[in-house]
Coordinates of C-alpha atoms in Angstrom, one line a residue:
Chain A
M1 CA -38.8 -19.2 -22.2
N2 CA -39.6 -22.8 -21.6
T3 CA -38.0 -25.0 -18.9
Q4 CA -35.6 -26.7 -21.3
N5 CA -34.2 -23.4 -22.5
K6 CA -33.9 -22.1 -19.0
K7 CA -31.9 -25.1 -17.9
F8 CA -29.6 -24.7 -20.9
G9 CA -29.2 -21.0 -20.0
D10 CA -28.2 -22.0 -16.5
R11 CA -25.5 -24.3 -17.9
L12 CA -24.3 -21.6 -20.2
T13 CA -24.1 -19.1 -17.4
D14 CA -21.2 -21.1 -15.9
T15 CA -19.2 -20.8 -19.1
I16 CA -19.0 -17.0 -18.9
P17 CA -17.4 -15.3 -15.9
D18 CA -18.9 -12.5 -14.0
V19 CA -17.5 -9.0 -14.4
P20 CA -13.9 -9.1 -13.1
E21 CA -13.3 -6.6 -10.2
Q22 CA -10.5 -4.9 -12.2
I23 CA -12.7 -4.2 -15.2
H24 CA -15.5 -3.0 -12.9
D25 CA -13.2 -0.7 -11.0
T26 CA -11.8 0.8 -14.2
T27 CA -15.3 1.2 -15.5
V28 CA -16.5 3.0 -12.4
Q29 CA -13.4 5.2 -12.5
M30 CA -14.1 6.2 -16.1
L31 CA -17.7 7.0 -15.3
D32 CA -16.7 9.0 -12.3
D33 CA -14.3 10.9 -14.5
F34 CA -17.2 11.8 -16.8
I35 CA -19.1 13.1 -13.9
L36 CA -16.1 15.1 -12.7
R37 CA -15.5 16.7 -16.1
E38 CA -19.1 17.6 -16.3
K39 CA -19.0 19.4 -13.0
I40 CA -15.8 21.2 -14.1
Q41 CA -17.5 22.2 -17.3
A42 CA -20.6 23.4 -15.4
A43 CA -18.4 25.5 -13.1
Q44 CA -16.6 27.0 -16.1
N45 CA -19.8 27.7 -17.9
T46 CA -21.2 29.5 -14.8
K47 CA -18.1 31.7 -14.6
T48 CA -18.2 32.1 -18.4
A49 CA -21.8 33.4 -18.1
R50 CA -20.8 35.7 -15.3
R51 CA -17.8 37.2 -17.0
G52 CA -19.2 37.0 -20.5
F53 CA -16.1 35.0 -21.5
K54 CA -15.8 36.6 -24.9
R55 CA -12.5 37.4 -26.4
P56 CA -12.6 41.2 -26.1
T57 CA -13.4 40.9 -22.4
L58 CA -10.6 38.4 -21.8
A59 CA -8.2 40.6 -23.8
F60 CA -9.2 43.5 -21.5
V61 CA -8.6 41.4 -18.5
L62 CA -5.1 40.4 -19.7
I63 CA -4.2 44.0 -20.7
A64 CA -5.5 45.2 -17.3
M65 CA -3.3 42.7 -15.6
L66 CA -0.2 43.7 -17.5
L67 CA -0.9 47.3 -16.6
L68 CA -1.9 46.8 -13.0
G69 CA 0.2 43.8 -12.1
S70 CA -1.1 41.5 -9.4
V71 CA -4.0 43.8 -8.5
A72 CA -6.0 42.7 -11.6
F73 CA -5.0 39.1 -11.0
A74 CA -8.2 38.6 -9.1
A75 CA -10.2 38.5 -12.3
I76 CA -9.0 34.9 -13.2
H77 CA -7.1 33.7 -10.1
F78 CA -9.7 31.1 -9.3
N79 CA -9.1 29.1 -12.5
I80 CA -6.2 26.9 -11.2
F81 CA -8.0 25.9 -8.0
D82 CA -11.4 25.4 -9.5
T83 CA -9.7 23.1 -12.0
M84 CA -7.4 21.2 -9.7
I85 CA -9.5 21.2 -6.5
G86 CA -13.0 22.0 -7.6
T87 CA -13.4 25.2 -5.6
T88 CA -11.1 28.0 -4.6
P89 CA -9.7 27.9 -1.0
K90 CA -10.3 30.9 1.1
N91 CA -6.7 32.2 1.2
A92 CA -5.8 31.3 -2.4
A93 CA -5.1 34.9 -3.3
Q94 CA -2.5 35.1 -0.5
I95 CA -0.2 32.5 -2.2
M96 CA -0.8 33.1 -5.9
K97 CA 1.1 35.4 -8.2
A98 CA 0.2 36.3 -11.8
N99 CA 1.9 37.2 -15.1
L100 CA 5.3 35.9 -14.2
H101 CA 6.9 35.3 -17.5
Q102 CA 6.4 35.2 -21.2
E103 CA 8.7 34.2 -24.1
T104 CA 8.3 32.9 -27.7
V105 CA 9.9 29.7 -28.8
N106 CA 9.5 28.3 -32.3
N107 CA 6.5 30.6 -32.9
V108 CA 4.9 29.4 -29.7
E109 CA 4.2 32.1 -27.0
I110 CA 4.7 30.5 -23.6
T111 CA 3.2 32.4 -20.7
I112 CA 3.4 31.6 -17.0
K113 CA 0.0 33.0 -16.1
E114 CA -0.1 32.0 -12.4
A115 CA 2.0 30.3 -9.8
G116 CA 1.8 29.8 -6.1
Y117 CA 3.0 27.6 -3.2
D118 CA 1.3 26.7 0.0
G119 CA 4.3 25.1 1.8
R120 CA 3.6 21.6 0.3
T121 CA 2.1 22.0 -3.2
M122 CA 3.2 24.3 -6.0
Y123 CA 0.4 25.4 -8.3
L124 CA 1.2 26.4 -11.9
L125 CA -1.0 27.7 -14.7
Y126 CA 0.7 28.4 -18.0
S127 CA -0.1 28.4 -21.6
Y128 CA 1.3 27.6 -25.0
R129 CA -0.1 29.8 -27.8
M130 CA 0.8 28.7 -31.3
L131 CA 0.9 32.0 -33.2
D132 CA 0.4 30.3 -36.6
V133 CA -2.7 28.4 -35.6
D134 CA -6.1 30.0 -36.0
T135 CA -8.2 27.2 -34.3
V136 CA -9.9 27.9 -31.0
F137 CA -9.5 24.7 -28.9
G138 CA -11.5 25.7 -25.8
I139 CA -14.9 26.7 -27.3
D140 CA -17.1 24.5 -29.4
E141 CA -19.2 25.5 -32.4
N142 CA -22.1 26.3 -30.0
G143 CA -20.1 28.7 -27.9
N144 CA -19.8 26.3 -25.0
A145 CA -16.5 25.7 -23.1
V146 CA -14.9 22.4 -23.9
A147 CA -13.6 20.2 -21.1
G148 CA -10.1 18.7 -21.5
I149 CA -8.1 18.7 -24.8
S150 CA -8.2 16.5 -27.8
E151 CA -5.3 14.9 -29.6
E152 CA -5.1 17.5 -32.5
P153 CA -3.9 20.5 -30.5
M154 CA -1.3 18.4 -28.7
R155 CA -0.1 17.0 -32.0
L156 CA 0.2 20.6 -33.4
L157 CA 2.2 21.6 -30.4
S158 CA 4.5 18.7 -30.9
E159 CA 5.0 19.7 -34.5
H160 CA 6.3 23.0 -33.1
H161 CA 8.8 21.0 -31.1
V162 CA 7.8 22.7 -27.9
G163 CA 6.6 21.3 -24.6
W164 CA 7.5 19.3 -21.6
W165 CA 10.5 17.2 -22.5
V166 CA 11.9 15.7 -19.3
D167 CA 10.4 14.8 -15.9
H168 CA 12.3 17.2 -13.7
I169 CA 11.9 20.7 -12.4
W170 CA 14.7 23.0 -11.3
F171 CA 14.6 25.3 -8.3
D172 CA 17.4 27.8 -8.0
G173 CA 19.3 25.6 -10.5
K174 CA 18.8 22.4 -8.4
C175 CA 17.1 19.4 -10.0
M176 CA 14.0 17.7 -8.6
D177 CA 12.4 14.6 -9.9
A178 CA 8.7 14.9 -10.7
P179 CA 7.0 14.1 -7.4
N180 CA 4.3 11.6 -6.6
N181 CA 0.7 12.7 -6.2
S182 CA 1.1 15.6 -8.6
S183 CA -1.6 16.4 -11.2
I184 CA -1.9 17.9 -14.6
Y185 CA -4.9 19.0 -16.5
T186 CA -4.9 20.5 -20.0
T187 CA -7.6 22.5 -21.8
G188 CA -7.9 24.9 -24.7
S189 CA -9.2 28.4 -24.3
D190 CA -11.0 31.0 -26.3
V191 CA -7.8 32.3 -27.8
P192 CA -6.8 30.8 -31.2
G193 CA -4.0 28.3 -31.0
E194 CA -3.8 28.3 -27.2
I195 CA -3.4 25.3 -24.9
V196 CA -3.6 25.9 -21.1
Q197 CA -1.8 23.7 -18.6
Y198 CA -3.0 23.4 -15.0
E199 CA -0.5 21.7 -12.7
S200 CA -0.1 20.9 -9.0
W201 CA 3.2 19.6 -7.9
R202 CA 3.7 17.9 -4.4
L203 CA 7.1 19.2 -3.7
D204 CA 7.1 17.8 -0.2
N205 CA 7.0 14.3 -1.7
E206 CA 10.5 15.0 -3.0
E207 CA 11.6 16.7 0.2
T208 CA 11.6 20.1 -1.5
F209 CA 10.5 23.2 0.4
L210 CA 10.6 26.7 -1.0
S211 CA 11.1 30.1 0.7
G212 CA 11.8 33.7 -0.5
N213 CA 12.4 34.4 -4.2
V214 CA 12.8 31.2 -6.0
E215 CA 14.0 30.8 -9.6
I216 CA 11.9 28.0 -11.1
S217 CA 13.0 26.4 -14.4
L218 CA 10.5 24.3 -16.3
P219 CA 11.5 22.1 -19.3
I220 CA 8.7 23.4 -21.5
G221 CA 10.7 25.3 -24.2
E222 CA 12.2 23.7 -27.3
K223 CA 12.4 20.0 -26.9
Q224 CA 15.8 18.6 -26.3
P225 CA 17.3 15.2 -27.3
L226 CA 17.0 13.0 -24.3
E227 CA 20.1 11.1 -25.3
N228 CA 22.1 14.2 -24.5
Y229 CA 21.1 13.7 -20.8
Q230 CA 21.9 10.0 -20.5
K231 CA 24.3 9.7 -17.6
Q232 CA 26.5 7.0 -19.2
L233 CA 26.9 9.0 -22.4
H234 CA 27.1 12.5 -20.9
P235 CA 28.3 12.4 -17.2
E236 CA 29.2 16.1 -17.6
M237 CA 25.5 16.9 -17.5
Y238 CA 25.3 15.6 -13.9
G239 CA 26.4 17.3 -10.7
D240 CA 28.1 15.8 -7.7
D241 CA 24.8 14.9 -6.2
G242 CA 24.0 12.7 -9.2
R243 CA 21.2 15.0 -10.4
V244 CA 20.9 16.7 -13.8
L245 CA 22.5 20.1 -14.0
L246 CA 20.3 22.9 -15.1
P247 CA 20.1 22.6 -19.0
T248 CA 21.1 25.7 -21.0
D249 CA 18.5 25.0 -23.7
G250 CA 14.8 24.1 -23.7
M251 CA 14.0 25.8 -20.4
V252 CA 11.6 28.5 -19.4
T253 CA 12.6 30.2 -16.2
F254 CA 10.8 32.6 -13.9
T255 CA 11.0 33.9 -10.4
L256 CA 8.3 33.2 -7.8
D257 CA 8.3 35.0 -4.5
V258 CA 6.8 32.6 -2.0
A259 CA 7.8 34.9 0.9
D260 CA 7.7 33.0 4.2
V261 CA 4.8 30.7 3.5
L262 CA 6.6 27.9 5.4
G263 CA 6.4 30.1 8.5
K264 CA 2.6 29.9 8.1
V265 CA 2.4 26.2 8.0
V266 CA 1.5 24.6 11.3
E267 CA 2.8 21.0 11.6
T268 CA 1.8 18.4 14.3
T269 CA 2.8 14.8 14.8
P270 CA 0.0 13.1 16.8
N271 CA 1.5 9.5 16.6
I272 CA -1.4 8.0 18.7
T273 CA -1.6 4.4 17.7
A274 CA -5.0 2.8 17.2
D275 CA -5.1 -1.0 17.7
L276 CA -7.9 -2.0 15.2
P277 CA -9.2 -5.5 14.3
D278 CA -7.2 -5.8 11.0
L279 CA -4.3 -3.4 11.5
T280 CA -2.6 -0.8 13.7
A281 CA -2.6 2.8 12.5
K282 CA -1.6 6.2 13.5
V283 CA -1.6 9.7 12.1
S284 CA 2.1 10.6 11.9
N285 CA 1.9 14.1 10.5
V286 CA -0.6 16.9 10.0
A287 CA 0.3 20.0 8.1
Y288 CA -2.1 23.0 8.2
T289 CA -1.2 25.3 5.3
P290 CA -2.9 28.6 4.2
V291 CA -5.1 26.6 1.7
M292 CA -5.2 23.0 2.8
M293 CA -4.9 20.4 5.6
Y294 CA -2.6 17.4 4.8
V295 CA -2.9 14.3 6.9
T296 CA -0.4 11.4 6.7
L297 CA -1.4 8.1 8.2
E298 CA 0.8 5.1 8.8
A299 CA -0.6 1.6 8.8
A300 CA 0.5 -2.0 9.4
V301 CA -1.7 -5.0 8.8
K302 CA -1.9 -7.7 11.4
Q303 CA -0.2 -10.8 10.1
E304 CA -2.9 -13.2 11.2
K305 CA -5.5 -11.1 9.4
L306 CA -3.4 -11.2 6.2
D307 CA -3.0 -14.9 6.5
A308 CA -6.7 -15.4 7.0
F309 CA -7.4 -13.1 3.9
I310 CA -5.1 -15.2 1.8
A311 CA -6.6 -18.5 3.1
Q312 CA -10.0 -17.2 2.0
N313 CA -9.2 -15.4 -1.2
G314 CA -6.1 -17.1 -2.6
E315 CA -2.6 -15.9 -3.2
G316 CA -3.4 -12.7 -5.0
H317 CA -4.8 -11.0 -8.0
Y318 CA -5.0 -13.3 -11.0
L319 CA -5.8 -12.4 -14.6
D320 CA -6.3 -15.2 -17.1
G321 CA -4.6 -17.7 -14.8
K322 CA -1.5 -15.6 -14.1
L323 CA -0.7 -14.1 -10.7
L324 CA -0.4 -10.3 -11.2
W325 CA 0.5 -9.5 -7.6
P326 CA 0.2 -11.2 -4.2
Y327 CA -2.3 -10.0 -1.7
S328 CA -0.9 -7.6 0.9
G329 CA -2.0 -5.4 3.8
A330 CA -3.6 -2.9 1.4
D331 CA -6.0 -5.5 0.2
V332 CA -7.0 -6.4 3.8
F333 CA -7.8 -2.9 4.9
A334 CA -8.6 -1.1 1.6
N335 CA -12.2 -0.6 2.4
W336 CA -11.4 0.9 5.8
I337 CA -8.5 3.1 4.8
T338 CA -10.3 4.7 1.7
Q339 CA -13.5 5.5 3.5
L340 CA -12.4 7.5 6.5
Y341 CA -14.0 10.8 7.3
L342 CA -12.7 13.7 9.4
V343 CA -14.9 14.0 12.5
D344 CA -14.8 15.8 15.8
G345 CA -14.7 14.3 19.3
D346 CA -18.5 13.9 19.3
G347 CA -18.5 12.0 16.0
N348 CA -19.8 14.9 13.9
E349 CA -18.3 15.4 10.4
V350 CA -16.0 18.4 10.3
F351 CA -16.8 19.1 6.6
P352 CA -20.2 17.7 5.7
N353 CA -20.8 17.1 2.0
M354 CA -17.2 17.9 1.5
A355 CA -16.9 17.0 -2.2
E356 CA -19.9 19.1 -3.2
N357 CA -19.1 22.0 -0.9
N358 CA -15.3 22.2 -1.0
G359 CA -14.0 20.2 -4.0
Y360 CA -13.7 16.7 -5.4
I361 CA -10.0 16.1 -4.5
Y362 CA -10.6 16.1 -0.7
G363 CA -10.6 12.9 1.3
N364 CA -8.3 10.0 0.7
N365 CA -5.5 10.9 -1.7
G366 CA -3.8 7.5 -2.1
Y367 CA -2.7 4.6 0.1
S368 CA -0.4 1.7 0.2
D369 CA 0.4 -1.2 2.5
S370 CA 1.9 1.2 5.0
W371 CA 0.7 4.7 4.2
A372 CA -2.3 6.8 3.4
E373 CA -2.8 10.5 2.8
Y374 CA -5.9 12.6 3.3
L375 CA -6.6 16.2 2.1
F376 CA -9.1 18.4 3.9
P377 CA -10.1 22.0 3.3
Y378 CA -8.6 25.0 5.0
A379 CA -10.6 26.3 7.9
D380 CA -9.9 29.3 10.2
T381 CA -10.4 27.0 13.2
Y382 CA -10.6 23.3 13.6
P383 CA -12.2 21.3 16.4
S384 CA -9.9 20.7 19.3
E385 CA -10.4 17.0 18.9
M386 CA -10.5 15.3 15.5
W387 CA -10.5 11.7 14.2
L388 CA -10.4 9.8 11.0
A389 CA -13.4 7.5 11.3
P390 CA -15.3 5.1 9.1
K391 CA -18.9 5.8 8.4
T392 CA -21.4 3.1 9.6
A393 CA -24.6 4.8 8.5
A394 CA -25.8 8.1 7.3
N395 CA -24.2 10.8 9.5
T396 CA -22.9 8.1 11.9
F397 CA -19.2 7.4 12.4
D398 CA -17.5 4.7 14.4
L399 CA -15.0 6.3 16.8
A400 CA -14.1 2.8 18.0
Q401 CA -12.6 2.2 14.6
A402 CA -11.0 5.6 14.3
V403 CA -7.5 7.1 14.4
Q404 CA -6.9 10.3 16.2
V405 CA -5.8 13.4 14.2
R406 CA -5.8 16.0 17.0
Chain B
M1 CA -28.4 12.8 -20.6
D2 CA -26.1 13.9 -17.7
A3 CA -23.1 11.9 -16.5
E4 CA -24.8 10.6 -13.4
T5 CA -27.6 9.1 -15.5
F6 CA -25.1 7.7 -17.9
K7 CA -23.2 6.1 -15.1
A8 CA -26.4 4.6 -13.5
E9 CA -27.7 3.3 -16.8
Y10 CA -24.3 1.7 -17.7
L11 CA -23.8 0.0 -14.4
H12 CA -27.4 -1.3 -14.5
H13 CA -26.4 -3.2 -17.6
E14 CA -22.7 -3.7 -16.9
R15 CA -22.9 -7.5 -16.5
L16 CA -24.7 -7.8 -19.8
F17 CA -22.2 -5.7 -21.7
Y18 CA -19.3 -7.5 -20.2
R19 CA -20.8 -10.9 -21.0
V20 CA -21.4 -9.9 -24.6
S21 CA -17.8 -8.7 -25.0
Y22 CA -16.5 -11.8 -23.4
S23 CA -18.6 -14.1 -25.6
M24 CA -17.2 -12.3 -28.6
L25 CA -13.6 -11.8 -27.6
G26 CA -12.9 -14.7 -25.1
N27 CA -10.3 -12.9 -22.9
N28 CA -10.4 -10.2 -20.3
D29 CA -7.6 -8.1 -21.8
D30 CA -9.6 -7.5 -25.0
C31 CA -12.8 -7.1 -23.0
A32 CA -11.2 -4.3 -20.9
D33 CA -10.1 -2.5 -24.1
A34 CA -13.5 -2.9 -25.7
I35 CA -15.4 -1.7 -22.7
Q36 CA -13.2 1.3 -22.3
D37 CA -13.4 2.3 -25.9
T38 CA -17.2 1.8 -25.8
L39 CA -17.5 4.1 -22.8
L40 CA -15.4 6.8 -24.4
R41 CA -17.2 6.6 -27.7
A42 CA -20.7 6.5 -26.2
W43 CA -19.8 9.4 -23.9
E44 CA -18.6 11.5 -26.8
R45 CA -21.8 10.7 -28.8
R46 CA -24.2 10.9 -25.9
S47 CA -26.1 13.8 -27.5
T48 CA -27.2 11.4 -30.3
L49 CA -29.2 9.3 -27.8
R50 CA -32.6 10.9 -27.8
N51 CA -34.5 8.4 -25.6
I52 CA -33.0 7.0 -22.5
K53 CA -35.0 3.8 -23.0
A54 CA -32.8 3.0 -26.0
F55 CA -29.6 3.2 -23.9
R56 CA -29.1 -0.6 -23.8
P57 CA -29.3 -1.3 -27.5
W58 CA -27.4 1.9 -28.2
I59 CA -24.5 0.8 -26.1
M60 CA -24.8 -2.7 -27.4
R61 CA -24.3 -1.6 -31.0
I62 CA -21.3 0.5 -30.2
L63 CA -19.8 -2.4 -28.1
T64 CA -20.4 -5.1 -30.8
N65 CA -18.9 -2.9 -33.5
I66 CA -15.8 -2.3 -31.4
C67 CA -15.5 -6.0 -30.6
T68 CA -15.8 -6.8 -34.3
D69 CA -13.0 -4.4 -35.0
I70 CA -10.8 -6.1 -32.4
L71 CA -11.5 -9.5 -33.9
R72 CA -10.6 -8.2 -37.3
K73 CA -7.3 -6.8 -36.1
R74 CA -6.6 -9.9 -34.1
S75 CA -7.3 -12.4 -36.8
K76 CA -6.4 -10.2 -39.8
L77 CA -9.3 -11.9 -41.6
V78 CA -12.2 -10.2 -43.1
L79 CA -15.4 -11.2 -41.2
V80 CA -17.8 -12.0 -44.0
P81 CA -21.4 -11.1 -43.5
F82 CA -23.3 -13.8 -41.7
E83 CA -25.5 -14.7 -44.6
E84 CA -22.4 -15.6 -46.7
S85 CA -21.0 -17.9 -44.0
E86 CA -24.2 -19.9 -43.5
Q87 CA -22.8 -22.7 -45.7
Q88 CA -19.9 -23.3 -43.3
A89 CA -22.1 -22.9 -40.2
V90 CA -22.8 -26.6 -39.5
M91 CA -19.8 -28.4 -38.0
P92 CA -19.0 -32.0 -38.0
A93 CA -19.7 -33.9 -34.8
P94 CA -16.6 -34.7 -32.7
S95 CA -15.9 -38.3 -31.6
S96 CA -16.7 -37.5 -28.0
P97 CA -18.8 -34.7 -26.6
L98 CA -17.1 -31.4 -25.7
P99 CA -17.5 -29.6 -22.5
L100 CA -20.0 -26.8 -22.9
K101 CA -17.5 -24.0 -22.7
E102 CA -15.3 -25.6 -25.4
A103 CA -18.4 -26.1 -27.5
M104 CA -19.3 -22.5 -27.2
D105 CA -15.8 -21.4 -28.1
Q106 CA -16.2 -23.3 -31.4
L107 CA -19.1 -21.1 -32.4
S108 CA -18.5 -17.9 -34.3
P109 CA -18.7 -14.6 -32.2
Q110 CA -22.0 -13.8 -33.8
L111 CA -23.6 -17.1 -32.8
R112 CA -22.1 -16.9 -29.3
V113 CA -23.6 -13.4 -28.8
A114 CA -27.1 -14.4 -30.0
T115 CA -26.9 -17.6 -27.8
L116 CA -25.9 -15.5 -24.8
L117 CA -28.6 -12.9 -25.2
Y118 CA -31.3 -15.5 -25.8
Y119 CA -30.5 -18.3 -23.3
I120 CA -28.7 -16.5 -20.6
E121 CA -30.1 -13.0 -20.6
G122 CA -33.5 -14.1 -21.7
Y123 CA -34.1 -11.5 -24.3
S124 CA -36.6 -12.1 -27.1
V125 CA -35.7 -12.4 -30.7
K126 CA -37.2 -8.9 -31.3
E127 CA -35.1 -7.4 -28.5
I128 CA -31.9 -9.1 -29.7
A129 CA -32.5 -7.8 -33.2
Q130 CA -32.8 -4.3 -31.9
M131 CA -29.7 -4.5 -29.8
L132 CA -27.6 -6.0 -32.6
D133 CA -29.2 -3.9 -35.3
V134 CA -30.0 -6.9 -37.5
P135 CA -33.2 -8.3 -38.8
Q136 CA -35.2 -10.7 -36.6
G137 CA -34.8 -13.4 -39.3
T138 CA -31.1 -13.1 -38.9
V139 CA -31.4 -13.6 -35.1
K140 CA -33.5 -16.7 -35.6
S141 CA -31.0 -18.1 -38.1
R142 CA -28.2 -17.5 -35.7
L143 CA -30.0 -19.2 -32.9
L144 CA -30.9 -22.1 -35.2
Y145 CA -27.3 -22.6 -36.3
A146 CA -26.0 -22.2 -32.8
R147 CA -28.4 -24.9 -31.7
Q148 CA -27.5 -27.3 -34.5
N149 CA -23.8 -26.9 -33.9
L150 CA -24.1 -27.3 -30.1
Q151 CA -26.2 -30.4 -30.6
K152 CA -23.3 -32.0 -32.6
L153 CA -20.6 -30.8 -30.3
L154 CA -22.3 -31.8 -27.1
H155 CA -23.8 -35.0 -28.4
E156 CA -27.1 -33.8 -27.0
E157 CA -30.6 -33.6 -28.4
M158 CA -31.9 -30.1 -28.3
E159 CA -35.0 -30.5 -30.4
D160 CA -37.4 -29.2 -27.8
M161 CA -35.7 -25.8 -27.5
Q162 CA -37.5 -23.0 -29.3

C-alpha cells in the first residue's frame, strides 16, 4: 500500500473504536463456554464408551436400580457431579440418594433420579420423559452424545404444560426463594422424549439448612397460573411469614434423607484482616463439607484508591455515551480478587492444575464490592496453614498480597 | 477444529471482526448481538470448515450476513444488490467538508466495509473478495465509489490513492 493510502488508513482508524471491554469479555465468556461444553462432552463420551451407553444397557441399569435400590445407584451416580463440577468428589456417594420419586403428569413421566445435600448445596438430577414423543434428544445421528439441549425439546415440554413454573422450592412445606449462585444444566438422553435436568442449589445463600428426612417439593408438575399467586390478588396463598404456602397443584414432592450431614460440616471463622495496597480483606468463613470447601472473603476498597481509579478512568462504565454504572470497589480490585489461589504457608499451591484435575467450577465463584466466594475440592487433610494468594509467575504466589484462610 | 483452536483463532482476529461489524452497524448494541450470533452460528457449523487457514474469511462471511440481516430488520428496507445501486452511489458535495467519521457514516455499509478492510486492515482486493464472497471487480468498484464519495464529502483530492 502506498504512503498516501496508509496515511488515509491511519485517519480512518480513529473513526472506528477498538473492541469495547464489555464485548470482549462476553466474547471470551462464550468461547470459554464452548471449551467447557466440549470437555463435558468428552467426559460423557468416555463414560459412554466405557459403559456402552446403549439403550438396553441403560434400561438394565435402571431396572437393577429399582430392584436393588441405592446399591445399584453407583452405576450412574457420577453424572450430576461430572456435569455440575467437572469431576466427582471423593465422598459423593455418601451424600447422594437415587430413585426417589416418579409420577406422570399430562403424559410426561417425571422422575427424581438423584438428590443429595452436603450441608450447603443441594444437588438434584431429574428427568421429564414425554411419553408421546419418539425423538431422542441426547444422541445425534452419528451416535455421539449431544451437549446441552436445543429449543425444540423444551418447546415440546412446554406444550405438555409441564415444567418449572415459579422460582421457589419448599422444604417440609416451607417456601424458599431460588438462591444465588445456583446452577442448572439441561440435556437430552438416549431415551426417546427424555429431557434431563441437572441442578445445584445453594441453600445456605437463603439461610436454609437441612437435616434428617426432608420433604422437598419442586414446582415442576403441571404449570399453574402465576396470577393465582399474586399477593395482592390472593393473600390467602401466603403465610404469616409472607412466604407462599405450599401449593396444592403443580408440585412434585419427594423425601430425601440427609441424615446428619450438618454434623459433618466443619466451620471456621478466621477473620484475620489483611491490609493490602488497594483494599482490606479477610476470610470470614470457611466450611469444609464432605464434598467441598467453601471460602467466604469480605473486602473493602480503600477510598483513596477508588478516588484515584475514578480520576484516571472516569466516572464509570459508559456505553454509547450513557453511564451504565459508576465505578466501585469491585472495579479497583477485580484483578486481584478473581485471581487468588489456595496455597500453603510455604507458598505452594494446595491443588495444582485444579480445573483440569478437580473440576472447572473451583476457584472464584463470584464477587462484589464487599464479598467474594471461592470453592475448593474436598481433601482428607488440608495444610495447617493456608492462604488465598495472587500468582505472580508460574508456580509463584505472593504471600505479601494474600489473605489467611487457616 | 477443537474449541481451544476456535477460541485462539477468533481472538486473533477479534479486532477485525468487531471493526467490520461496527462499520456496518454503527453502534455497539447491534455489534454485540451480531458477534454473539456469529460465534454461535460458527460454532454450530464448525465441522463445515475444512481448512483452518480459511477461518478468517469463513467467520467474515457469517458475520457480514448477520450484519446485513440486522440492517434489514432495522431499516425494514430491502438492501438491493450493490450493482443495482451504483447509479445512486455518487453523492453531491456538501457546502463545507465533513469530519471523516461523518463522511464514513454517509457511505453504505458495503462501501464502509470495503474501505475498512483495504485502508485500515491493509488487505488486498483479492483477500477482501474472498472474505466477503464477492468478485474482485465488485471490491474494486466499491473502493472506487467509496473514494469518489469521500472526496466530495471531505473536499479532498484523493486521486493518488490506488
